CSV table of C-alpha atoms and ligand atoms in Angstrom, one decimal:
chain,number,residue,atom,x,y,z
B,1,UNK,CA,25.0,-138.0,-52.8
B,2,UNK,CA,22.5,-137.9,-49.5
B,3,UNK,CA,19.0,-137.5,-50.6
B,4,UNK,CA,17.0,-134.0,-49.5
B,5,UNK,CA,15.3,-136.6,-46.7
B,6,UNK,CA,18.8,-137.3,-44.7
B,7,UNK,CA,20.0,-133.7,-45.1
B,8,UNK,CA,16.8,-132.1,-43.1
B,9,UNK,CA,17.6,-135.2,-40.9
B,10,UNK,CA,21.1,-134.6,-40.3
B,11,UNK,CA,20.6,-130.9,-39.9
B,12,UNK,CA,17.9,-131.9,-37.3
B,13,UNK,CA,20.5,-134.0,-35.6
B,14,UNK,CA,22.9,-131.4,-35.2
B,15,UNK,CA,20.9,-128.6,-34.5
B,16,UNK,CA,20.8,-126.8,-37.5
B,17,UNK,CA,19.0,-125.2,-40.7
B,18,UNK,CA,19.7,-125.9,-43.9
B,19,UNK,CA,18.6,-122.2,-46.1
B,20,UNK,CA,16.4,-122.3,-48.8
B,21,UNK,CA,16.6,-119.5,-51.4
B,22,UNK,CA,14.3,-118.1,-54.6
B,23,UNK,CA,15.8,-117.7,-57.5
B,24,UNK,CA,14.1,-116.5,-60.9
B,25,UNK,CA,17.5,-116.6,-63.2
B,26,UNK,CA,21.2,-117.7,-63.5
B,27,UNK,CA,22.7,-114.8,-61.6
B,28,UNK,CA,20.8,-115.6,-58.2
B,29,UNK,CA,21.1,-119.6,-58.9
B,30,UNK,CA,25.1,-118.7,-59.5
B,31,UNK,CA,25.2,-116.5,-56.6
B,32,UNK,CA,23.4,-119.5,-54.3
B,33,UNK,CA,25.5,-122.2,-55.7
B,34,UNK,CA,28.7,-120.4,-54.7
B,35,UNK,CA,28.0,-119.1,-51.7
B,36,UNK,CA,27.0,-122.6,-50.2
B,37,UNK,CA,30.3,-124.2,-51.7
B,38,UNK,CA,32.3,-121.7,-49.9
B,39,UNK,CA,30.4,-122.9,-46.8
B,40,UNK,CA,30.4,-126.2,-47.5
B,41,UNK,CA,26.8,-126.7,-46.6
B,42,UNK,CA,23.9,-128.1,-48.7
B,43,UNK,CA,21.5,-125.8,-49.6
B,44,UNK,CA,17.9,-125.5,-51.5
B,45,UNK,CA,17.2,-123.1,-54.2
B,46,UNK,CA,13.5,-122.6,-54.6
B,47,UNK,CA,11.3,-121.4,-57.7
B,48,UNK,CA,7.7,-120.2,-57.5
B,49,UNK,CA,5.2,-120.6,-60.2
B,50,UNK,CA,6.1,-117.3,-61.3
B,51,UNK,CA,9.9,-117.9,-61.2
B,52,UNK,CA,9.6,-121.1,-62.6
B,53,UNK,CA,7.1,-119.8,-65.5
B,54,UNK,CA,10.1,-117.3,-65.9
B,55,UNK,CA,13.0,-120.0,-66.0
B,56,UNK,CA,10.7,-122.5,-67.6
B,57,UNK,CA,10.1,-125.6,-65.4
B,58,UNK,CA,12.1,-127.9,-66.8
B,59,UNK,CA,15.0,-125.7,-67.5
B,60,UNK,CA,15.2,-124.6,-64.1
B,61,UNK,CA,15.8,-128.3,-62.8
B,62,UNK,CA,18.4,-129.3,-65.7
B,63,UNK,CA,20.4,-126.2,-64.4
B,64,UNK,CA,20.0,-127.1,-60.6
B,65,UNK,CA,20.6,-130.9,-61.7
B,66,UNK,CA,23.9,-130.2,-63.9
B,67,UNK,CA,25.0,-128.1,-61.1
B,68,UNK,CA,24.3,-130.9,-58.3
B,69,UNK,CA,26.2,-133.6,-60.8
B,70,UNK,CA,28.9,-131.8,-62.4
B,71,UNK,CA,30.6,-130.6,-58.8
B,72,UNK,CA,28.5,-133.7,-57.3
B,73,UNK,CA,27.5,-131.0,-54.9
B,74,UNK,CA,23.9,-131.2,-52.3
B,75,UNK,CA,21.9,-128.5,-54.3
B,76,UNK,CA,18.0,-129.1,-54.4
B,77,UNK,CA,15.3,-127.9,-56.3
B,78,UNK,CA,11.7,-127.0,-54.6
B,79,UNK,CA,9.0,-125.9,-56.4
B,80,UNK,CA,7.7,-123.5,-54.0
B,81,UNK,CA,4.0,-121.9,-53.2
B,82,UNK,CA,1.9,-124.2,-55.5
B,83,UNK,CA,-1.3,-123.8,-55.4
B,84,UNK,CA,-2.5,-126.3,-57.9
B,85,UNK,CA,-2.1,-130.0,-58.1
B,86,UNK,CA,-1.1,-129.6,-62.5
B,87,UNK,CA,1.8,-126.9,-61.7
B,88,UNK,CA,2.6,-129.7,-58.5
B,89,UNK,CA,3.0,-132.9,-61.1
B,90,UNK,CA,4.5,-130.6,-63.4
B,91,UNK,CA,7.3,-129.3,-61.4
B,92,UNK,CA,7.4,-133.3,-60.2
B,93,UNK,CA,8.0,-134.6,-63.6
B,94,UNK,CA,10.4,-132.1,-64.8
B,95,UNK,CA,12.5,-133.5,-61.3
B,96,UNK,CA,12.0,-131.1,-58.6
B,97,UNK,CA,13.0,-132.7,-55.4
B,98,UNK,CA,10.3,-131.0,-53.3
B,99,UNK,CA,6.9,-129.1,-54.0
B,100,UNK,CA,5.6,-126.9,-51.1
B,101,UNK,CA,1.6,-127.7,-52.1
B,102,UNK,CA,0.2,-124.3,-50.7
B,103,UNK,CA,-3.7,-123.9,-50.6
B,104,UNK,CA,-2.9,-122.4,-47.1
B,105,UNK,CA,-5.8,-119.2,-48.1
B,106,UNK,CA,-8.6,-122.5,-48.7
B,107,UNK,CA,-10.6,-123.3,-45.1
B,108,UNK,CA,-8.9,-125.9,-42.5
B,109,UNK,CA,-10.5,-128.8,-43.6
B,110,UNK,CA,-10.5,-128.4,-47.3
B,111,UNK,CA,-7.1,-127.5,-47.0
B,112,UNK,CA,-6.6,-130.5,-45.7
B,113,UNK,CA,-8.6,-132.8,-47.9
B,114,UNK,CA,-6.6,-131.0,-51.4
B,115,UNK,CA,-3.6,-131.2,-49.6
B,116,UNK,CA,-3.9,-135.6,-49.2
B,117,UNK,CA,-4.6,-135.6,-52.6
B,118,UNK,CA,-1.6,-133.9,-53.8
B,119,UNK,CA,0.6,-136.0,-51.4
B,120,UNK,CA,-0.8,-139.1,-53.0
B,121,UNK,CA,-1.0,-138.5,-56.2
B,122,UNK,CA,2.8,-137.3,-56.2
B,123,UNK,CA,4.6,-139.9,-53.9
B,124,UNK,CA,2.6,-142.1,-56.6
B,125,UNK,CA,4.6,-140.4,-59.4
B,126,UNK,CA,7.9,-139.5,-57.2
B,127,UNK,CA,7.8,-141.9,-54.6
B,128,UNK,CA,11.2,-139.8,-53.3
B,129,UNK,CA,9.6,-136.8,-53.6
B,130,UNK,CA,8.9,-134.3,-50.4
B,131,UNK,CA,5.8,-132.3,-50.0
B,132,UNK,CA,4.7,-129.7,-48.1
B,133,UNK,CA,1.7,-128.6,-46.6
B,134,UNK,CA,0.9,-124.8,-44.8
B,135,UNK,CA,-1.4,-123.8,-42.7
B,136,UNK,CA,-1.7,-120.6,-41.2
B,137,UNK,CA,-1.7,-117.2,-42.8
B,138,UNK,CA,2.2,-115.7,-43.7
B,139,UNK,CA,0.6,-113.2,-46.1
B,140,UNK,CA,1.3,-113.0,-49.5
B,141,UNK,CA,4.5,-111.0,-51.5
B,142,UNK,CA,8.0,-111.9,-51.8
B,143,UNK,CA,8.3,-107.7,-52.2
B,144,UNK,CA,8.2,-104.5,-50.5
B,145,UNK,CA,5.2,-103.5,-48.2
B,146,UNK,CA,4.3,-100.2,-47.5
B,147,UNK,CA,2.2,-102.1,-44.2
B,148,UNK,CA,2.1,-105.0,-42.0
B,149,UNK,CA,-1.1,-106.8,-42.3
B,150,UNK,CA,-2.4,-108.2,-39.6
B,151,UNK,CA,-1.3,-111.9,-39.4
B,152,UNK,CA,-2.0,-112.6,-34.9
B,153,UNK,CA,-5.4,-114.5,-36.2
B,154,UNK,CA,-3.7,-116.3,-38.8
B,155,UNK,CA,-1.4,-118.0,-36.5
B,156,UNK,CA,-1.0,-121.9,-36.6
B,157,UNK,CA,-2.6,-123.6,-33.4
B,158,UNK,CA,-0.5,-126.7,-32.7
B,159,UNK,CA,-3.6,-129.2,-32.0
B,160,UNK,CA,-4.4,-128.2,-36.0
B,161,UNK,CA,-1.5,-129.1,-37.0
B,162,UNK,CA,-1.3,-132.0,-35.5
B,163,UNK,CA,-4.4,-133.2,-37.3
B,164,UNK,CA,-3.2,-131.9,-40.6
B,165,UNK,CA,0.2,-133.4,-40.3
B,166,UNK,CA,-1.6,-137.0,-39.4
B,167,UNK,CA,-4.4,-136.7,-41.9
B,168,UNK,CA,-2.5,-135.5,-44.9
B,169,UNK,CA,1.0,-137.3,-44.6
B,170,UNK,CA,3.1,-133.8,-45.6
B,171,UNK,CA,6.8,-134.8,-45.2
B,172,UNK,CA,7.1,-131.3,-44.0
B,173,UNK,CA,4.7,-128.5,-42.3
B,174,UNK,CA,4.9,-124.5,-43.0
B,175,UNK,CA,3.8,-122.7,-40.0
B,176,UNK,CA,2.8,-118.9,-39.3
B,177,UNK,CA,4.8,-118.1,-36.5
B,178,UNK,CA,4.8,-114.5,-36.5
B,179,UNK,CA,7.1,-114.7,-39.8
B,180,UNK,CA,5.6,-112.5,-42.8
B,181,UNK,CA,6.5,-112.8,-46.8
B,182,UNK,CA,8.4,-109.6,-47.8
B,183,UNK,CA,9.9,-107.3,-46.3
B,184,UNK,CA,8.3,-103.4,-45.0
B,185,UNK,CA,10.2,-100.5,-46.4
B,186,UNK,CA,11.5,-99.7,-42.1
B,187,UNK,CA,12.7,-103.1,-42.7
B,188,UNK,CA,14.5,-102.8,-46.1
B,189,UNK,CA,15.8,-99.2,-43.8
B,190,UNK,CA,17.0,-101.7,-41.2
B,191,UNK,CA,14.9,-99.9,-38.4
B,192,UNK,CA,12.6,-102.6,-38.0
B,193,UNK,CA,12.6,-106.6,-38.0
B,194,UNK,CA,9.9,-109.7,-37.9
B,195,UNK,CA,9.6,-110.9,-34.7
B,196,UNK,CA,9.1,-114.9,-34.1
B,197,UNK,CA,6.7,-116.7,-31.6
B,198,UNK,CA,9.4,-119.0,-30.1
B,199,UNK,CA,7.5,-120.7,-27.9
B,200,UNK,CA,4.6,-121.3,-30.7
B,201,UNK,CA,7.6,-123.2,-32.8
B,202,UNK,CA,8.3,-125.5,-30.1
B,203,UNK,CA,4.8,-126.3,-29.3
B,204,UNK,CA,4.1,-127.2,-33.0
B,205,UNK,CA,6.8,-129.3,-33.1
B,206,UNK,CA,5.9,-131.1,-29.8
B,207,UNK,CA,2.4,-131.6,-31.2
B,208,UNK,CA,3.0,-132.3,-35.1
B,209,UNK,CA,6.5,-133.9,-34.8
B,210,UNK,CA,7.3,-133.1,-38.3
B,211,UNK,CA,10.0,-131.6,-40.1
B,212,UNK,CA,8.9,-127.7,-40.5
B,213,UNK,CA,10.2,-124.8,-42.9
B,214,UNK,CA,10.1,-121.0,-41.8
B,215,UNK,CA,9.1,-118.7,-44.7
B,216,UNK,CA,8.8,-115.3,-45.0
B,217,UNK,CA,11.9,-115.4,-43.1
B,218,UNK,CA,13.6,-112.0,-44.7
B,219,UNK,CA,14.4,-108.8,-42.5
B,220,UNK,CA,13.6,-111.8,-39.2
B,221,UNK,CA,15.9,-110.6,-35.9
B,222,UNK,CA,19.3,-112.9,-35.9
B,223,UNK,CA,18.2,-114.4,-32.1
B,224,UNK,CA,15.0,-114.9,-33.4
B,225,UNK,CA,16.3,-116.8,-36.3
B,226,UNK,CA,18.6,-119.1,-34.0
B,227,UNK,CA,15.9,-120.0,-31.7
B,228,UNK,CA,13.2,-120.9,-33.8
B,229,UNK,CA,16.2,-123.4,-35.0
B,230,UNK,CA,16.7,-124.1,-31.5
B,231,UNK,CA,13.1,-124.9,-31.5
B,232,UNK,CA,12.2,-127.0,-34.4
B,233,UNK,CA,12.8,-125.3,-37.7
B,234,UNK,CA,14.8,-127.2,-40.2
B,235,UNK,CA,14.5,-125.1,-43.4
B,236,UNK,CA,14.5,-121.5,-43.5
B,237,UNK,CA,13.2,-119.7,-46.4
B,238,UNK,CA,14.8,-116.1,-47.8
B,239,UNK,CA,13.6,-114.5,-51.4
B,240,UNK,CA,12.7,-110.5,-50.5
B,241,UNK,CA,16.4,-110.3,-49.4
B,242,UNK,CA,17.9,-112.1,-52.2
B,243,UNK,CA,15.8,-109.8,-55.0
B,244,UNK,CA,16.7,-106.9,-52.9
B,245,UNK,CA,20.6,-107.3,-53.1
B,246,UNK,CA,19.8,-108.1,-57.1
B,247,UNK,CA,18.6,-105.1,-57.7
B,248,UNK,CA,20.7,-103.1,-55.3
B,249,UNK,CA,23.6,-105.1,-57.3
B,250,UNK,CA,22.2,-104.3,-60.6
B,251,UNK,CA,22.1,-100.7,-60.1
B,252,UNK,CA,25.3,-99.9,-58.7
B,253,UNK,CA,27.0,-102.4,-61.3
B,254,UNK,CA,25.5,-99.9,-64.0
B,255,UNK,CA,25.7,-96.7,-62.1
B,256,UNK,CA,29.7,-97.7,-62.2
B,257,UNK,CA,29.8,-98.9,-65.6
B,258,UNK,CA,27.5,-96.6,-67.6
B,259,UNK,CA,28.5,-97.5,-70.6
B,260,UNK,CA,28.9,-101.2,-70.2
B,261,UNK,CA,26.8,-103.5,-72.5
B,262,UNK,CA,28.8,-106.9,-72.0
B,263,UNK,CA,26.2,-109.0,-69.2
B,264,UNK,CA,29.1,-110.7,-68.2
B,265,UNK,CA,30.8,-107.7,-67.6
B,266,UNK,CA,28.1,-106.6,-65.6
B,267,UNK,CA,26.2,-109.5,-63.9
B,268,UNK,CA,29.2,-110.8,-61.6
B,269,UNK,CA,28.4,-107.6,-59.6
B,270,UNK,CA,24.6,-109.0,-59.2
B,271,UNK,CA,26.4,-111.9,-58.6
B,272,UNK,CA,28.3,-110.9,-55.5
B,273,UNK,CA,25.7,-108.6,-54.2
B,274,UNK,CA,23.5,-112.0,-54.0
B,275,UNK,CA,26.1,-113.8,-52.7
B,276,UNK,CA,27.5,-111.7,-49.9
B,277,UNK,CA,23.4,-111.8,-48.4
B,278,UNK,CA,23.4,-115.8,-48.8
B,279,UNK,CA,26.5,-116.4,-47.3
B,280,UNK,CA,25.7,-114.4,-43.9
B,281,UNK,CA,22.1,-116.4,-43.9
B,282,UNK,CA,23.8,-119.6,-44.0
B,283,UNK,CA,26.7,-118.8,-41.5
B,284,UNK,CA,23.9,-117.8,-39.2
B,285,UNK,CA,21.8,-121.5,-40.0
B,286,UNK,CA,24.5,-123.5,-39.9
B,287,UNK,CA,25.8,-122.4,-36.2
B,288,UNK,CA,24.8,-125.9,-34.5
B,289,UNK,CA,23.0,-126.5,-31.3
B,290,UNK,CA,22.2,-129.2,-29.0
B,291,UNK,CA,20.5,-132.0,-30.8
B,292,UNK,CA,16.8,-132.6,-30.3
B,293,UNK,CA,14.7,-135.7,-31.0
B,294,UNK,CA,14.2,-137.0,-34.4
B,295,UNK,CA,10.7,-136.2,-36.3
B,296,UNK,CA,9.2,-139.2,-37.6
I,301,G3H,O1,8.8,-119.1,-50.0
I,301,G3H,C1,9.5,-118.1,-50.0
I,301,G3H,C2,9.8,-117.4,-48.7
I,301,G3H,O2,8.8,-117.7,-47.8
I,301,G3H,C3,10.3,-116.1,-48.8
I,301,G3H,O3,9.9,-115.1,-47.8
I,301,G3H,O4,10.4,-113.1,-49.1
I,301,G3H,O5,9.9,-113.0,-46.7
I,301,G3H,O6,12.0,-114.0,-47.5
I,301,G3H,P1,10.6,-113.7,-47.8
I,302,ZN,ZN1,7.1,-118.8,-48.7
């Protein structure tokens, strides 16, 4: 099995992105799982602290680990948007293969200083171990907004980065591109998209010369999508889509079967629901480009 490391380097190589998905229970994990075997491309399933205070944290990484060994399949676990170094050693010691240490809200330079920590202290525990950094604001809310908040100050300047990259050693840099967490309800109506600030992507990735994740990436244009690939992303995060399709799955399994009571009568619906939204996210990462230098 290739470790997490030379996936985001072969997807670098070859021009694409490798999709990283929330889940918060066995449906959306199922639906994840299958829909990147059909594929044939590896893929990351990601729990927040709430998901993973849902799942429980170590049950959450025996399921993704069982699933990774029993079909010896490239299926990764990242603990996503932690914002304290205890949930961070937590998630690291129950064997998640990645943290995303977010204290993204804190000012630059304390950001930076809490964020060395937490990339010592766990490459100390899990010398295999990736972390994240963020800077930049991507608002808040894997949901649906009723408004846009205004992110044009938050966006990442590629000198900062730079600095923060060299200063904190992150393996991997989230930036605010123009991308948003959630989804607004003309979005969800599919009268609106995010837009993406190409040209900021490849000027942080000239600067930093790291590996970087997109998040907030649900209801993002398709060409935006591809060229921020183009330009330097190499993980692209999706969760408002995914719990959309759940519950959109959910409630036409049981409109259909009202008087079902069997969950495994009525979760394979969820199931496909999920699935059918994964699948088209990862067709549209894994279309390859040109390759592009290597981070270091
Ligand atoms: O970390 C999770 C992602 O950034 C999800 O963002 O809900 O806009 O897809 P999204
Ligand atoms: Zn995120």
């Amino acid at each position: 099995m290739e470790t997490l490391r030379k996936i985001l380097e072969q997807a670098e190589t070859n021009g694409v992105a490798i999709g990283h998905f929330n889940i918060s229970d066995l449906v959306t994990l199922k639906a994840v799982f299958e829909a990147a075997r059909d594929l044939n491309v590896p893929v990351i399933v990601g729990a927040s602290e709430g998901e993973r205070q849902f799942m429980g944290v170590r049950q959450v990484s025996a399921l993704v680990k069982s699933l990774r060994e029993e079909y010896d399949f490239p299926i990764f676990l990242n603990a996503d948007h932690t914002h304290s170094l205890p949930s961070a050693i937590e998630a690291a010691k129950a064997g998640f293969d990645w943290v995303v240490f977010d204290v993204s809200t804190l000012p630059f330079e304390e950001n930076i200083r809490q964020t060395k920590v937490a990339v010592e202290r766990l490459k100390a525990m899990r010398p295999d171990i990736l972390v994240e950094g963020e800077i930049g604001d991507i608002g808040s809310g894997s949901e649906i907004h009723d408004a846009a908040p205004d992110l044009k100050k938050g966006l990442t300047n590629p000198a900062e980065a730079k600095q923060f990259v060299e200063e904190t050693r992150v393996d991997t840099l989230a930036p605010a591109v123009g991308n948003m967490h959630g989804m607004l309800k003309s979005m969800v109506a599919g009268d609106t998209r995010k837009r993406l600030d190409i040209k900021l992507v490849r000027a942080i990735k000239a600067e930093a010369r790291i590996f970087m994740t997109l998040h907030g990436a649900s209801g993002t244009d398709h060409d935006d999508l591809r060229g921020a690939i183009e330009a330097g992303i190499t993980v692209v995060h999706i969760n408002t889509e995914v719990r959309l399709a759940w519950r959109r799955g959910l409630d036409s399994a049981l409109v259909k079967q009202p008087d079902e009571i069997v969950p495994y009568k009525i979760l394979p619906h969820v199931v496909d629901s999920v699935k059918r939204v994964v699948a088209a996210r990862l067709a549209l990462f894994s279309i390859g480009r040109r390759a592009r230098p290597a981070s270091h």
